[in-house]
Every structure is written in C-alpha cells, then in structure tokens.
C-alpha cells in the first residue's frame, strides 16, 4: 500500500498535481511498481482553517488524476489530517465536525473509518509467496566478531533456514546457512517480507556484496542475466530516448548501468496494450517494452 501525502495549502496542492508535480509523479510511480492499494492523506488542514470546501475540492481533483493513473477512487480512503497538530492521525479530530469519516470499497465489502491509523489498519495484507523458490537480495554484508560473515536483506520469495545451502548470484558463491536472525532473535525460518541477517560458513565479506541475490542451490537458484526484457515508463526526460541509451538501473538492491539494446514495442501504460511495434524512440509519458543489457554482472527475475 502507498500513502499519498497531499499538502492542502493554497498553491501547494496545485503545484503537486501540475504536469511535472511530485504528487502526480509519486502516484504514477506507485501504480507502475504494482502498488494497488492507496490512501490519500490531505495534510496541513490547519492552514486551510479546517475548510470542508478545500478538502472536497482536493478530493475531486485528486480522484480525477489518480483515476487516470489507474486507481479506482472508490477504493481509496481520503483522510484530512494535520501532521503538525496531530489531528486525525491517531485519534478523531474535534476541529472538523463536518468530517464524517472515510469509506472505501474492497473485495470483502465497504470499509469505514475516521483516522489515518484506521486507514492503515484497513490495508489488506498481500499474499506472501513462501511456496516459490528463495530470492533474497542482499542489502549489506557485515563481518561480526566471534560470529563471522553475516549478509542481511529482505526475503522476497521462498524461505531461508539454518542448514540450507544457498548460492549468491551473480558472484557464484555457494555456502551453508548456519543461523537466521531477525531483530536479534533467532528464527526457525525467514519468510517473505522478513528483514533477516544470516550467518554463512567459509565466506569472506569480500566474496559477496550488496546487489547479490541469495537463493536455494537445490531449488531453481538465481542466475546472472546477460540481458532481460523490462517494461519501462518514462516519467520525465528532456529529450527522446532510443537504442544505445544507458541509464543506471536500481533493481532490488542492485545499482547498475543498463543499455537499451532494443525498443520492442510502445504500450499503453495503464492497460499494457501494444500501441506500436519497434518504435525508434520514446519520450516523457511513454511506456515501452525494452531489451536491456547490464554493463556488469547482474541478477534479475520476474
């Protein structure tokens, strides 16, 4: 879930949803990254003198633009808040008697609440893919006295537990997991969504690094990708982008320059429908399917 914080002040909201505004960009980015649940918190209501008209105006404008991005406004909780004064954050505010609370439609029916905390509590938890092969991108690798090498990262899919033989790609290092910890407590196993540290045998901190991906050596281990196909959305770029362009790509915890080898097709960024085959270039606002070639060894998957 994403929480879109909107400044309610005169001029601030308008700047945020303008063509190049950050509010618009953040909503598009969240949808593009697959975030399908959204909460809109209209902040700085104190600067609007707790105005119902201003809140309704912002809801109307915001609903229109998030609908264009791909969200259903009826499934979004709109909450008027003041972060500075704490109104409607944890407890219901007395300064907006006109506000009767938010409602949103979900698969399970209509959900209602008053505060931002209520809206957060109403988020539907995602399905945790623990049945898939292990994928754990490393955020960092530590050397801890008396323990040894401890890689840390979040389990994206699958599980990790002591005794498992893991492979780090693309470094191509294989070793046994001695123990798994989260928040300084030993775990029987790490599940998807868990930020874990795990102790490994006979591996130096120089052998593995941030951006490597740990996987189960016996169950579809992660491999280096010579090239890969990606959906790319151009949010804001001064000119046209064609084959040969090489931006730095942040994929899981890897940070590597990748070359646009081939523009396969231009697509509708909301529906994914093909609009044009083999376009010569793409520009701001376009979405495309592109073949990318990493400049250094890189591990990437669906």
Coordinates of C-alpha atoms in Angstrom, one line a residue:
X1 CA 0.0 0.0 0.0
X2 CA 1.1 3.6 -0.6
X3 CA 0.1 6.6 1.4
X4 CA 0.0 9.7 -0.8
X5 CA 0.5 12.8 1.4
X6 CA -1.0 15.9 -0.2
X7 CA -0.4 19.4 1.0
X8 CA -3.7 21.1 1.5
X9 CA -2.3 24.7 1.5
X10 CA -3.3 27.1 -1.2
X11 CA -0.8 26.8 -4.1
X12 CA 0.9 23.7 -2.7
X13 CA -1.7 21.2 -3.8
X14 CA -1.9 22.8 -7.2
X15 CA 1.9 22.6 -7.6
X16 CA 1.9 19.0 -6.6
X17 CA -0.6 17.9 -9.2
X18 CA 0.6 20.1 -12.0
X19 CA 2.1 18.4 -15.1
X20 CA 5.5 18.0 -13.6
X21 CA 4.4 17.9 -9.9
X22 CA 5.7 15.4 -7.4
X23 CA 2.2 14.3 -6.2
X24 CA 1.3 13.2 -9.8
X25 CA 4.7 11.5 -10.2
X26 CA 4.5 9.6 -6.9
X27 CA 1.0 8.3 -7.7
X28 CA 2.2 7.1 -11.2
X29 CA 5.3 5.6 -9.7
X30 CA 3.4 3.7 -7.1
X31 CA 0.9 2.3 -9.7
X32 CA 3.8 1.4 -12.0
X33 CA 5.6 -0.5 -9.2
X34 CA 2.5 -2.6 -8.7
X35 CA 1.1 -0.9 -5.6
X36 CA -2.7 -1.3 -5.9
X37 CA -3.9 -0.1 -2.5
X38 CA -3.8 3.7 -1.9
X39 CA -4.5 6.0 1.0
X40 CA -4.7 9.8 0.3
X41 CA -3.9 11.9 3.4
X42 CA -4.7 15.6 2.9
X43 CA -2.2 17.3 5.2
X44 CA -1.9 20.9 6.6
X45 CA -5.7 21.2 7.1
X46 CA -4.8 23.7 9.8
X47 CA -3.5 26.1 7.2
X48 CA -6.9 25.9 5.4
X49 CA -8.7 26.8 8.6
X50 CA -10.1 23.2 8.6
X51 CA -12.1 24.0 5.4
X52 CA -14.6 21.4 4.2
X53 CA -14.8 23.2 0.8
X54 CA -11.0 22.9 0.4
X55 CA -11.0 19.2 1.3
X56 CA -13.8 18.5 -1.1
X57 CA -12.0 20.4 -3.9
X58 CA -8.8 18.4 -3.3
X59 CA -10.8 15.1 -3.3
X60 CA -12.4 16.0 -6.6
X61 CA -9.2 16.9 -8.3
X62 CA -7.2 14.1 -6.8
X63 CA -9.8 11.5 -7.7
X64 CA -9.7 12.6 -11.3
X65 CA -5.9 12.3 -11.6
X66 CA -5.5 9.0 -9.7
X67 CA -8.2 7.5 -11.9
X68 CA -6.1 8.5 -15.0
X69 CA -3.1 6.8 -13.4
X70 CA -5.1 3.6 -12.9
X71 CA -6.6 3.7 -9.4
X72 CA -10.3 3.4 -8.5
X73 CA -11.1 6.4 -6.3
X74 CA -13.9 4.4 -4.7
X75 CA -11.3 2.0 -3.3
X76 CA -9.2 4.8 -1.8
X77 CA -9.6 6.3 1.7
X78 CA -9.3 10.1 1.7
X79 CA -8.4 11.4 5.2
X80 CA -8.0 15.1 6.2
X81 CA -5.1 15.5 8.7
X82 CA -2.7 17.9 10.3
X83 CA 0.6 16.3 10.9
X84 CA 1.8 19.4 12.8
X85 CA -1.1 19.3 15.3
X86 CA -1.8 15.6 15.1
X87 CA -5.4 15.9 14.0
X88 CA -7.0 12.7 12.6
X89 CA -3.7 10.9 12.7
X90 CA -4.3 8.5 15.6
X91 CA -7.5 10.0 17.1
X92 CA -10.5 11.7 15.6
X93 CA -10.2 15.5 15.4
X94 CA -12.7 17.8 17.0
X95 CA -11.8 20.6 14.7
X96 CA -13.6 19.2 11.6
X97 CA -17.1 18.4 12.8
X98 CA -18.2 18.3 9.1
X99 CA -15.9 15.2 8.5
X100 CA -17.9 12.0 8.9
X101 CA -15.1 9.7 8.1
X102 CA -13.8 7.8 5.1
X103 CA -15.3 4.9 3.2
X104 CA -13.7 2.6 0.6
X105 CA -14.9 -0.4 -1.4
X106 CA -12.9 -3.6 -1.1
X107 CA -13.4 -7.2 -2.4
X108 CA -14.9 -8.0 1.0
X109 CA -17.3 -5.1 1.0
X110 CA -17.4 -1.5 2.2
X111 CA -14.9 -0.5 4.9
X112 CA -15.3 2.7 7.0
X113 CA -13.0 4.6 9.4
X114 CA -12.1 8.0 10.8
X115 CA -8.4 8.4 11.2
X116 CA -5.2 7.8 9.2
X117 CA -4.4 5.0 11.6
X118 CA -7.8 3.4 10.8
X119 CA -7.0 3.6 7.1
X120 CA -3.6 1.9 7.7
X121 CA -5.3 -0.8 9.8
X122 CA -7.7 -1.4 6.9
X123 CA -4.9 -2.3 4.4
X124 CA -5.4 -5.8 3.0
X125 CA -2.2 -7.8 3.6
X126 CA -0.6 -9.2 0.5
X127 CA -0.2 -12.9 -0.2
X128 CA 3.2 -13.9 0.9
X129 CA 4.8 -16.1 -1.8
X130 CA 6.6 -18.6 0.6
X131 CA 5.9 -21.5 -1.8
X132 CA 8.2 -20.0 -4.5
X133 CA 12.0 -20.6 -4.8
X134 CA 14.0 -18.4 -2.4
X135 CA 15.1 -15.0 -3.6
X136 CA 16.8 -12.7 -1.0
X137 CA 18.6 -9.6 -2.4
X138 CA 21.4 -8.5 -0.1
X139 CA 21.2 -5.0 1.4
X140 CA 24.6 -5.3 3.1
X141 CA 27.2 -7.8 4.3
X142 CA 28.8 -7.5 7.8
X143 CA 31.7 -9.1 9.5
X144 CA 30.8 -9.6 13.1
X145 CA 33.5 -10.6 15.6
X146 CA 33.0 -14.1 17.1
X147 CA 30.3 -14.9 14.5
X148 CA 31.7 -14.3 11.0
X149 CA 30.1 -13.1 7.8
X150 CA 26.5 -12.0 8.1
X151 CA 24.6 -11.0 4.9
X152 CA 21.4 -9.0 5.6
X153 CA 18.4 -8.4 3.3
X154 CA 14.6 -8.9 2.9
X155 CA 13.2 -12.3 1.9
X156 CA 11.2 -11.6 -1.3
X157 CA 10.0 -15.1 -2.1
X158 CA 10.5 -18.5 -0.6
X159 CA 12.0 -19.3 2.9
X160 CA 15.5 -19.3 4.4
X161 CA 16.6 -21.5 7.3
X162 CA 19.6 -23.0 9.0
X163 CA 21.1 -25.9 7.2
X164 CA 20.1 -24.7 3.8
X165 CA 22.8 -24.5 1.1
X166 CA 22.5 -21.1 -0.6
X167 CA 24.0 -19.7 -3.8
X168 CA 24.8 -16.0 -4.2
X169 CA 24.3 -14.7 -7.8
X170 CA 26.0 -13.3 -9.8
X171 CA 29.1 -13.8 -7.5
X172 CA 28.6 -17.6 -7.9
X173 CA 29.4 -18.4 -4.3
X174 CA 27.7 -21.4 -2.6
X175 CA 27.7 -22.0 1.2
X176 CA 25.6 -23.3 4.1
X177 CA 23.4 -21.1 6.3
X178 CA 24.4 -21.6 9.9
X179 CA 21.6 -19.5 11.5
X180 CA 18.9 -16.9 10.7
X181 CA 18.1 -13.9 12.9
X182 CA 15.6 -11.0 12.8
X183 CA 15.7 -8.2 15.3
X184 CA 18.5 -10.1 17.3
X185 CA 16.2 -13.1 17.7
X186 CA 17.0 -16.5 16.3
X187 CA 14.4 -17.7 13.7
X188 CA 13.5 -21.2 12.7
X189 CA 12.9 -19.8 9.2
X190 CA 12.7 -16.4 7.4
X191 CA 9.6 -15.8 5.4
X192 CA 8.7 -13.3 2.6
X193 CA 8.7 -9.8 4.0
X194 CA 11.1 -10.6 6.8
X195 CA 14.3 -8.5 7.1
X196 CA 16.8 -11.0 8.2
X197 CA 20.5 -11.5 8.9
X198 CA 22.0 -14.9 8.3
X199 CA 25.4 -16.4 9.3
X200 CA 27.2 -18.3 6.5
X201 CA 30.1 -20.7 6.5
X202 CA 33.6 -20.0 5.0
X203 CA 32.6 -16.9 3.0
X204 CA 34.5 -13.6 3.3
X205 CA 32.9 -10.2 3.2
X206 CA 34.9 -9.6 0.0
X207 CA 33.2 -12.6 -1.8
X208 CA 29.6 -11.2 -1.7
X209 CA 28.1 -7.7 -1.8
X210 CA 25.0 -5.6 -1.9
X211 CA 23.0 -6.4 -5.0
X212 CA 23.8 -10.1 -4.9
X213 CA 20.8 -12.4 -4.6
X214 CA 20.8 -15.4 -2.3
X215 CA 18.8 -18.5 -3.4
X216 CA 18.4 -22.2 -2.6
X217 CA 21.1 -24.0 -4.5
X218 CA 18.8 -27.0 -4.9
X219 CA 15.6 -25.2 -6.0
X220 CA 15.8 -23.1 -9.1
X221 CA 18.8 -21.0 -8.0
X222 CA 19.1 -17.4 -9.2
X223 CA 21.4 -16.8 -12.2
X224 CA 23.2 -13.9 -13.8
X225 CA 21.2 -12.3 -16.7
X226 CA 23.1 -11.5 -19.9
X227 CA 20.1 -9.5 -21.0
X228 CA 16.5 -9.1 -19.9
X229 CA 13.2 -7.6 -21.1
X230 CA 11.6 -4.9 -19.0
X231 CA 8.6 -2.6 -19.0
X232 CA 9.9 1.0 -18.9
X233 CA 7.9 4.1 -18.2
X234 CA 9.4 7.5 -19.0
X235 CA 8.3 9.8 -16.2
X236 CA 10.3 12.9 -17.1
X237 CA 13.1 13.2 -19.7
X238 CA 14.2 16.3 -21.6
X239 CA 14.6 14.6 -25.0
X240 CA 13.9 11.4 -26.9
X241 CA 15.3 8.0 -25.8
X242 CA 16.4 5.4 -28.3
X243 CA 18.6 2.3 -28.6
X244 CA 22.0 2.9 -27.0
X245 CA 20.8 4.9 -24.1
X246 CA 22.3 3.6 -20.8
X247 CA 20.7 4.9 -17.6
X248 CA 21.6 3.5 -14.1
X249 CA 19.0 0.9 -13.1
X250 CA 18.0 0.2 -9.5
X251 CA 16.6 -3.3 -9.4
X252 CA 16.0 -4.8 -5.9
X253 CA 19.3 -3.8 -4.2
X254 CA 21.5 -3.7 -7.4
X255 CA 22.6 -0.4 -8.8
X256 CA 24.0 -0.9 -12.3
X257 CA 24.0 0.9 -15.7
X258 CA 22.0 -1.0 -18.3
X259 CA 21.9 -0.2 -22.1
X260 CA 18.7 0.0 -24.1
X261 CA 19.6 -2.6 -26.7
X262 CA 16.2 -2.7 -28.5
X263 CA 12.8 -0.9 -28.2
X264 CA 10.5 -3.8 -28.8
X265 CA 7.1 -2.1 -28.5
X266 CA 5.4 1.0 -27.2
X267 CA 2.4 0.2 -24.9
X268 CA -0.4 1.8 -23.0
X269 CA 0.9 2.3 -19.5
X270 CA -2.4 1.5 -17.8
X271 CA -3.6 -1.5 -19.8
X272 CA -0.3 -2.8 -21.2
X273 CA -1.9 -3.0 -24.7
X274 CA 0.5 -2.7 -27.6
X275 CA 0.4 0.7 -29.4
X276 CA 3.4 0.4 -31.8
X277 CA 6.0 -2.2 -32.7
X278 CA 9.7 -1.4 -32.8
X279 CA 9.5 2.3 -32.1
X280 CA 12.6 4.4 -33.0
X281 CA 12.3 6.3 -29.7
X282 CA 10.2 7.0 -26.6
X283 CA 9.7 10.3 -24.7
X284 CA 8.2 11.6 -21.4
X285 CA 4.9 9.9 -20.6
X286 CA 5.5 6.9 -22.9
X287 CA 5.7 3.2 -21.7
X288 CA 7.6 0.6 -23.6
X289 CA 8.9 -3.0 -23.6
X290 CA 12.6 -2.8 -23.9
X291 CA 15.5 -5.3 -24.1
X292 CA 18.2 -4.2 -21.6
X293 CA 21.8 -5.3 -21.3
X294 CA 23.6 -4.8 -17.9
X295 CA 27.1 -3.3 -18.0
X296 CA 28.2 -5.5 -15.1
X297 CA 27.1 -9.0 -13.9
X298 CA 23.5 -8.7 -12.6
X299 CA 20.8 -10.9 -11.2
X300 CA 17.2 -10.1 -12.2
X301 CA 14.0 -12.0 -12.3
X302 CA 10.2 -11.6 -12.6

